[in-house]
């Protein structure tokens, strides 16, 4: 590849940028990104250039000026200012003391795991180098130009250049953001401007930098705390701002004649989250206001970007919808009508109310819509049914639907960017926890699926995939996906790692992870339990596991583990449970109700103090998440129900498995105080039980909390995550060492 430096001296031209970012932040009272460590991009972050409309979150029409009502329940006592201050000081002091105690405990115990952690980390890095794609980054084609990003640099090439000549437009180092990765890229219709968002792994918020392209790219504007942004016209950018995990304001900014920035939309309901999306044909910019159960969309006509947004359909409780456009018709992906699963409907732009929605295609029951992409004459739906992935092609020309079953090993897919809706080919990647991504293409003209031979990657031949159904307490069948080595004998003696999530209608993450393949090769069994509350079987599967149905997810998890043991997949003393974030609710609850089913548990930033968190409406996500967990402040039934399964509330002196928790000091989503209190209470209960049943050889579980000063709830870079994963696996190997393949290291690790 021949590289031409078209930005010689660019660093000097941008030397004032860092100052500009800080200054802009201070006068607008907004936070900029907070880089913590060097991030080396493992892959291109350009992939969300064509985001799926079905994954957006959405709010009602708002006034131009932001406002919120604050009220107290009748009979609620209001503490005096003096008492409030005393309470805050006491709480902060307690938090600091608990944190210091856990940090000291980790410093004392961590040397035990260091030798094994080091060996596992080295092996993971070998797997990473062996199975990571070194293929070309996805290309974004605009007319005769092609843009792509690699390792923080933006490149430009000509579409018809067969010699591989490329120009470097700029890099994150040039922009003064060496510790951040490029999260999103948007190019103006005439390719005069490029907007990019830069984000560090330690922050939830991103900074948007707008560049004027040319021989010497110039920074025109820096906007901190931006969530989403789209070009409505050549020099008109719409964007949303994010603060404390909330996104409620939409702004418009211009760059040529009358340069100005204007607030165009404000959401007033704290349950709703606002983002913006450009329809595939670039005709409309949509302002999407979504809660977890209801949505509303406003349209900005890109031919007249200064006009007021027009409402598509006023929000209707329980109805979610998202908008695409084709040939003067709106295509609406919605849950409206029965059954309450996604359907594709259409309506005239001028008459967009739901009374005019006409059905185009409806999903079958227990089918999950994974993603949706619109093209000029077709649309593609990626579906999941009975554990298998399907590609459904809906032709608007022939009015036909073709369903293609994707390879049976595939568990996860990632759609590549398709900026031009007239393209004749759709590209995507398939993977599983133990299968590295493979690139596929679907040709609309040829009407076939083609596996792309990008690079020779070692073929995984020794892993067997089994799909099971466990019968839950109420007779509901719960899917389980199991992976194990084909050559394994006596599976009941092998270590088993069970994964669970079960919240927000989100599927378990089953994309490729180096550590999963490493575990398979070392004889482990991996099981993914698709319990209710998740989204694997469609919207009804989520609804049947949220709010007053949360205990169903717990019953599902118990049934899954019991079935695995009954079928000879390991046994309780060789079984570990893994969960992250909201998955910690079911994992922690199982430890309280059925601790005898597992020997160890690893949790990452777990949600374990549900009741106390949902009682604190000042926290960023509490009001928004009442649709998932219920509102204990206004409904005594929810108070009692949440208390019945909340991991923290139900700790009692009994036999517990060993537990390793990783938490983050500055996590905005999971309050660290709740995790600290949970660990302290769990450890005390385990010790109380051991002292009451002081028998010879009585086993006392290890309850460990590793608080990371850096990192956040967001995805981490490979460099950061590999250390974290190695610590988790070292802990599990030590707890299950009598059955693990690393047992020859056990003497040095004791």
GROMACS .gro file of C-alpha atoms in nm, residues 34 77 81 124 136 192 204 229 300 316 390 439 463 485 571 603 626 638 641 660 742:
model
   21
   34UNK     CA    1  -1.125   1.143   3.003
   77UNK     CA    2  -4.021   1.351   5.534
   81UNK     CA    3  -3.009   2.077   5.524
  124UNK     CA    4  -0.432  -1.557   2.567
  136UNK     CA    5  -0.849  -0.483   0.553
  192UNK     CA    6  -1.662   1.877   0.234
  204UNK     CA    7  -1.914   0.697   2.873
  229UNK     CA    8  -2.474   1.298   1.507
  300UNK     CA    9  -3.638   1.645   0.957
  316UNK     CA   10  -4.851   0.510   2.241
  390UNK     CA   11  -3.151  -1.664   0.945
  439UNK     CA   12  -1.702  -1.263   0.631
  463UNK     CA   13  -1.537  -2.817   1.910
  485UNK     CA   14  -1.421  -3.054   2.292
  571UNK     CA   15  -2.123  -3.164   3.828
  603UNK     CA   16  -1.887  -1.123   3.812
  626UNK     CA   17  -3.838   0.137   3.627
  638UNK     CA   18  -4.273  -0.405   4.366
  641UNK     CA   19  -4.107  -0.846   4.496
  660UNK     CA   20  -1.452  -1.302   4.237
  742UNK     CA   21  -0.346  -2.626   3.465
   0.00000   0.00000   0.00000
